[in-house]
Tab-separated table of C-alpha atoms in Angstrom:
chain	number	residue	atom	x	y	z
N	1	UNK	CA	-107.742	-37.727	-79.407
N	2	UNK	CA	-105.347	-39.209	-81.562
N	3	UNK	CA	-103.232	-42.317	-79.248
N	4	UNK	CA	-100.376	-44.809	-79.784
N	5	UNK	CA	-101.661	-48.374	-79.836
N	6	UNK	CA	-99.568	-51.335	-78.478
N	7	UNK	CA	-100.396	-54.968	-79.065
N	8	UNK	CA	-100.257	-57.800	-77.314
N	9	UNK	CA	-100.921	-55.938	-73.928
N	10	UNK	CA	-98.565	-59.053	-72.616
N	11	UNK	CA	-96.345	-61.906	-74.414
N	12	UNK	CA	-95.543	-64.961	-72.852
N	13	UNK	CA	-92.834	-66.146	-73.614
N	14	UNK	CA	-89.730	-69.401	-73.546
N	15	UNK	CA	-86.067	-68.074	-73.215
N	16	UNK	CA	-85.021	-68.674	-76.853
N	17	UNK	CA	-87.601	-68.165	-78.516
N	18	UNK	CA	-88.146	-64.654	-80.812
N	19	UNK	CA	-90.819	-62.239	-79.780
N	20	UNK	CA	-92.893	-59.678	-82.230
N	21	UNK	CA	-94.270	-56.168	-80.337
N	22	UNK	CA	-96.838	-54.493	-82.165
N	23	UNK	CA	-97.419	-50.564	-82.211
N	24	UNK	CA	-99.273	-48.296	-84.098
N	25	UNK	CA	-97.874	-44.702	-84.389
N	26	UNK	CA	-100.181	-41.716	-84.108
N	27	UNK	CA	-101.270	-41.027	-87.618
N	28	UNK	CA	-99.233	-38.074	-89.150
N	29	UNK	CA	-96.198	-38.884	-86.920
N	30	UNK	CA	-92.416	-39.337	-88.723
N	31	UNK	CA	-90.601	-40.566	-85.777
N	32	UNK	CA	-90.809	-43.797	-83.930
N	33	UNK	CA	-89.095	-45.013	-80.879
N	34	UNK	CA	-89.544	-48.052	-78.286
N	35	UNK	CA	-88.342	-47.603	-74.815
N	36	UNK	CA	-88.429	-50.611	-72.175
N	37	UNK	CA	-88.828	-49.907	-68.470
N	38	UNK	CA	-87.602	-53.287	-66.064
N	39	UNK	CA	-89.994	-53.572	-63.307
N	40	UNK	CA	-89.807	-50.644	-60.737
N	41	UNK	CA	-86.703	-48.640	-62.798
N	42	UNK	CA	-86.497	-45.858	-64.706
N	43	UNK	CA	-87.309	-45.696	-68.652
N	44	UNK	CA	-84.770	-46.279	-71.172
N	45	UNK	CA	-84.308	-45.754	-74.478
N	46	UNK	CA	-83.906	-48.391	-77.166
N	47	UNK	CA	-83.750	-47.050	-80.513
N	48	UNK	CA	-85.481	-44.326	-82.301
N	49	UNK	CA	-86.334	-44.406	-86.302
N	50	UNK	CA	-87.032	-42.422	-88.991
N	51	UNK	CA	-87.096	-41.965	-92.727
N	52	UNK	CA	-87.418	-45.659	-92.522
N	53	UNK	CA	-84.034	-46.374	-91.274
N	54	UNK	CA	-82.429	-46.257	-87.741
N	55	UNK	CA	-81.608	-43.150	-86.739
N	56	UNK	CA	-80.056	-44.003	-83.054
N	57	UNK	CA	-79.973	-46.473	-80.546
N	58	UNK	CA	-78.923	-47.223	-77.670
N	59	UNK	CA	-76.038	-49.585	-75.945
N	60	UNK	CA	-79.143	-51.832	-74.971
N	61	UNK	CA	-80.286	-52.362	-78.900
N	62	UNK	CA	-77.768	-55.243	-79.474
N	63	UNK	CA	-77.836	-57.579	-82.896
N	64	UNK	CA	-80.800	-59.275	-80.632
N	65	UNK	CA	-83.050	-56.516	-81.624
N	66	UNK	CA	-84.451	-55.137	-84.785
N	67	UNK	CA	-87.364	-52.760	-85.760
N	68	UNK	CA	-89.477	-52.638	-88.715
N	69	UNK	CA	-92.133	-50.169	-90.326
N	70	UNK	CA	-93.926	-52.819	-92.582
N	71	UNK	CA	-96.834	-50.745	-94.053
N	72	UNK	CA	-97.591	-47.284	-93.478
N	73	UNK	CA	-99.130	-47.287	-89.941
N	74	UNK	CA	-96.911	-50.117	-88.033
N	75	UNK	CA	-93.829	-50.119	-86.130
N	76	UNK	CA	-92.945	-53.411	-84.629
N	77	UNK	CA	-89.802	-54.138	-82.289
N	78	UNK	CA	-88.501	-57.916	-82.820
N	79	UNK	CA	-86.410	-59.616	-80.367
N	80	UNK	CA	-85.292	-63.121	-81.716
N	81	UNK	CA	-83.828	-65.228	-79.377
N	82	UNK	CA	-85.093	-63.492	-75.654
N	83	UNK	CA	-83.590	-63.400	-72.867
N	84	UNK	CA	-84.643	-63.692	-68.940
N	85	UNK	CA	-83.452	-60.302	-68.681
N	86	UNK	CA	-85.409	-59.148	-71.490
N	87	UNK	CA	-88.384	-59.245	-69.180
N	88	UNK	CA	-89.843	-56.039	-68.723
N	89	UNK	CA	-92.386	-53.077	-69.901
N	90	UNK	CA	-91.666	-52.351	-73.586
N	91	UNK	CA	-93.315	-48.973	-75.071
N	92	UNK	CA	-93.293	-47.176	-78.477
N	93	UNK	CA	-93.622	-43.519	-78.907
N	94	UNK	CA	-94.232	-41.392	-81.631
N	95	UNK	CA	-93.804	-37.472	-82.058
N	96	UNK	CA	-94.434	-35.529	-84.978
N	97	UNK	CA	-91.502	-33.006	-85.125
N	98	UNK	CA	-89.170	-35.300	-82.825
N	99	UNK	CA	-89.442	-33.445	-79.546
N	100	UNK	CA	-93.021	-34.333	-77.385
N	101	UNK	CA	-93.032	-38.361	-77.500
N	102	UNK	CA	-96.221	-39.425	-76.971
N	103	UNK	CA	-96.279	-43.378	-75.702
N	104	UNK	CA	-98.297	-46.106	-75.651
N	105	UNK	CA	-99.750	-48.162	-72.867
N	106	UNK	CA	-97.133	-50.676	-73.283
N	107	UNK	CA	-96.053	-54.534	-73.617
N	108	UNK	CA	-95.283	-56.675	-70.757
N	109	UNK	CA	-92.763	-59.013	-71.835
N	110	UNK	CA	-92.324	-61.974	-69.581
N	111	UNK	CA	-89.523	-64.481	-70.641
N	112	UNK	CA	-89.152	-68.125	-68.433
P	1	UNK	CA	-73.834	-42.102	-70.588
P	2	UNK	CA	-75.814	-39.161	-69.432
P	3	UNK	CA	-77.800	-39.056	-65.481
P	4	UNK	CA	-80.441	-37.371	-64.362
P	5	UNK	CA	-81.219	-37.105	-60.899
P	6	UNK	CA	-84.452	-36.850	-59.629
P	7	UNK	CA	-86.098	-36.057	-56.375
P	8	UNK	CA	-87.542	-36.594	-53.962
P	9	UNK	CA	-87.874	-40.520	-54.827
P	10	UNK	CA	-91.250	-40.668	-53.333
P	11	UNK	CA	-93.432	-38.287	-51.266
P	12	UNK	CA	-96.709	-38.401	-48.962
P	13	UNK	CA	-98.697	-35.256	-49.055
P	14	UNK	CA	-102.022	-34.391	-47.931
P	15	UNK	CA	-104.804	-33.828	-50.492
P	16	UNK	CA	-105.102	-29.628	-51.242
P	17	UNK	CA	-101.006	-29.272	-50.774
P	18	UNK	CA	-98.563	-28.088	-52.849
P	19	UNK	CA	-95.817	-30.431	-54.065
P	20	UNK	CA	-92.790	-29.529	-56.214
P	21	UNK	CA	-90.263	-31.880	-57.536
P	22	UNK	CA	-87.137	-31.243	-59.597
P	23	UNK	CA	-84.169	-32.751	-61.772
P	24	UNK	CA	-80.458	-32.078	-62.423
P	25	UNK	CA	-78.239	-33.310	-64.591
P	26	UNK	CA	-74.220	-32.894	-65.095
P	27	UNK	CA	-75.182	-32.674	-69.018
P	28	UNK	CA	-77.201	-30.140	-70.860
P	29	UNK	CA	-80.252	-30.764	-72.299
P	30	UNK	CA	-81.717	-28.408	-74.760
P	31	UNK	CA	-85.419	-29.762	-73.848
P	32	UNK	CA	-86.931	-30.319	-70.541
P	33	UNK	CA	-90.266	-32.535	-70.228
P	34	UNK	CA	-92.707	-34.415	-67.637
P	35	UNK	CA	-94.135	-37.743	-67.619
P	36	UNK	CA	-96.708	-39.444	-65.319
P	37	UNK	CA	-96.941	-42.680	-65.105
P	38	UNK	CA	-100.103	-44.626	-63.792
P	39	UNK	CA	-99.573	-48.324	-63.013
P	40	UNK	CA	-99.261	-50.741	-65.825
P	41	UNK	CA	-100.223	-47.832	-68.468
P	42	UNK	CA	-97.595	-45.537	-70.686
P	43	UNK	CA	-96.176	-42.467	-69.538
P	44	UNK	CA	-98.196	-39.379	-70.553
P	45	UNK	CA	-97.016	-35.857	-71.390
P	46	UNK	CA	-97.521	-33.190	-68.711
P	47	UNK	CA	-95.407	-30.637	-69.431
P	48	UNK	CA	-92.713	-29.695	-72.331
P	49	UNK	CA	-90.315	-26.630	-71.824
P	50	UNK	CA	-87.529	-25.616	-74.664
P	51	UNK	CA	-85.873	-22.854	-73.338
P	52	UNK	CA	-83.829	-22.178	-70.570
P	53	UNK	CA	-85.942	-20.115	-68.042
P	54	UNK	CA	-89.061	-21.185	-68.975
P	55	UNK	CA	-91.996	-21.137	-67.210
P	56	UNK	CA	-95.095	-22.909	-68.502
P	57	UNK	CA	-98.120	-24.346	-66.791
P	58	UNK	CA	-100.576	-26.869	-67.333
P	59	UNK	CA	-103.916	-26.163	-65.202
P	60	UNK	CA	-102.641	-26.915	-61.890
P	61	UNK	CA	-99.206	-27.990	-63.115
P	62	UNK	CA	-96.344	-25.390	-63.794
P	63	UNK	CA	-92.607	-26.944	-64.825
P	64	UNK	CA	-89.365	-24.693	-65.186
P	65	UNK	CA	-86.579	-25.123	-67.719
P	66	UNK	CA	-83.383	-23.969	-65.320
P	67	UNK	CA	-80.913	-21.074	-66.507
P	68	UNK	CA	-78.309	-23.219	-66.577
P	69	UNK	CA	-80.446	-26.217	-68.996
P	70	UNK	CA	-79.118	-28.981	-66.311
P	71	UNK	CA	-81.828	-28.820	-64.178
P	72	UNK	CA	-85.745	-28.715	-63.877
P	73	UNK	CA	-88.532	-28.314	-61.614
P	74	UNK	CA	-92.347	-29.332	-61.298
P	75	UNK	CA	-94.708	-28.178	-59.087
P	76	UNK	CA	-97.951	-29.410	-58.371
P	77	UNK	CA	-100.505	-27.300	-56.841
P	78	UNK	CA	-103.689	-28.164	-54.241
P	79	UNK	CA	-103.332	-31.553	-54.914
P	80	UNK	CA	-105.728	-34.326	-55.554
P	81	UNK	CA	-106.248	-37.919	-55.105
P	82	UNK	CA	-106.078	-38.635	-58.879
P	83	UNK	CA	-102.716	-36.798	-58.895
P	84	UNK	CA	-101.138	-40.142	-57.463
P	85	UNK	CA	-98.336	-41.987	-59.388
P	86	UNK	CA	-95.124	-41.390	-60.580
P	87	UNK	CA	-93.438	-38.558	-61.902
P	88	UNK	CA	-90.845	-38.472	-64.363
P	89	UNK	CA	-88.872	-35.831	-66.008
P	90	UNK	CA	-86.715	-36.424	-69.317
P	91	UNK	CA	-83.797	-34.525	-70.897
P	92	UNK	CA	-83.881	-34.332	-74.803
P	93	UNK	CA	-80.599	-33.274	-76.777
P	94	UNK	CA	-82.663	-32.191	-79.544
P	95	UNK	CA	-80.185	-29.552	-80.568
P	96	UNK	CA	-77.703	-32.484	-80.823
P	97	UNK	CA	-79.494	-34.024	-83.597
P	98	UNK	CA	-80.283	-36.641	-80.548
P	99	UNK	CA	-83.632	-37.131	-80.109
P	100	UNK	CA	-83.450	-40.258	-77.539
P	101	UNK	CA	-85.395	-39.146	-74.277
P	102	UNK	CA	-82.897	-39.998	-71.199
P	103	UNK	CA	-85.700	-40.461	-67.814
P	104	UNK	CA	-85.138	-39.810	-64.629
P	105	UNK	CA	-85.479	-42.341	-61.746
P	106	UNK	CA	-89.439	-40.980	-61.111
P	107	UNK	CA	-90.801	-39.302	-58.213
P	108	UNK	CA	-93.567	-41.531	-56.543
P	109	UNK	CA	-96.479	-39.328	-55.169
P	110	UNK	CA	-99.295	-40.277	-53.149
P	111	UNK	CA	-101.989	-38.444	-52.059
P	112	UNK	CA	-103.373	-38.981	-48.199
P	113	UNK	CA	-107.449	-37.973	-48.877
């Protein structure tokens, strides 16, 4: 069965210093999103993408952030100068006609 | 921004009962689903309703989509031990052209053998 890949499993990382997650979308999805979930909260939404553009994100998603489809089966989130409260769980989904998100196991981001 | 509330917050059941869980919301969403989360892995789809009233279930799994779209249920029947971990529902404003998933808080469930 078709799954969402996420690379590194966990990033080490200095405050200051910018980060790369990796994810690979299921195959024939158009829609891309990463969510991060702090340890022990709920999941929240980051920003979603489509068409190769941004199609919404959240409050969370400052100038910090940016996403990028490089080639036709990546979809990496960058953060460039992290934060301690960046630390947490960081997952991309993917969903063919926007509504069922599947996700991926996840990145843990740990910032010192 | 939009809340859903979700409960219980955690639960203790014996294996072979019946559980149920539900969410509500103060917004409407025009699609209801259900995540479980194992730890340290992704969330993975249960259950997906898109229409108020629906019923749909999932082997041993059956969600509803409330009348009103603010509000959903789960139930879980004759549990297992490999039904522990955490439950979480998500509103979708599809409709909205909004296609961010907003969680609930999770529902942790664990299974006495």
């Amino acid at each position: 069965e078709p799954e969402v890949t996420q690379t590194p499993s966990h990033q080490v990382t200095q405050m200051g210093q910018e980060v790369i997650l990796r994810c690979v979308p299921i195959s024939n999805h158009l829609y891309f999103y990463w969510y991060r979930q702090i340890l022990g909260q709920k999941v929240e939404f980051l920003v979603s993408f489509y068409n190769n553009e941004i199609s919404e994100k959240s409050e969370i998603f400052d100038d910090q952030f940016s996403v990028e489809r490089p080639d036709g089966s990546n979809f990496t989130l960058k953060i460039r100068s992290t934060k301690l409260e960046d630390s947490a769980m960081y997952f991309c989904a993917s969903s063919g006609l926007a509504i069922e998100q599947f996700f991926g196991p996840g990145t843990r981001l740990t910032v010192l | 921004g939009q809340q859903l509330n979700q409960s219980p917050q955690s639960m203790f059941i014996q294996e072979g009962e019946d559980v149920s869980m539900n969410c509500t919301s103060s917004s409407i969403f025009n699609t209801w689903l259900w995540y479980k989360q194992d730890p340290g892995e992704g969330p993975v789809l249960l259950i997906a309703l898109y229409k108020a009233g629906e019923l749909t279930s999932n082997g041993r799994l059956t969600a509803q989509f409330g009348i009103t779209r603010k509000d959903s249920f789960l139930n879980i029947s004759a549990s297992i031990p490999s039904d522990v971990g955490i439950y979480f529902c998500a509103g979708q404003r599809a409709g909205a052209g909004s296609y961010q998933l907003t969680f609930g808080k999770g529902t942790k469930l664990s299974v006495i053998p």
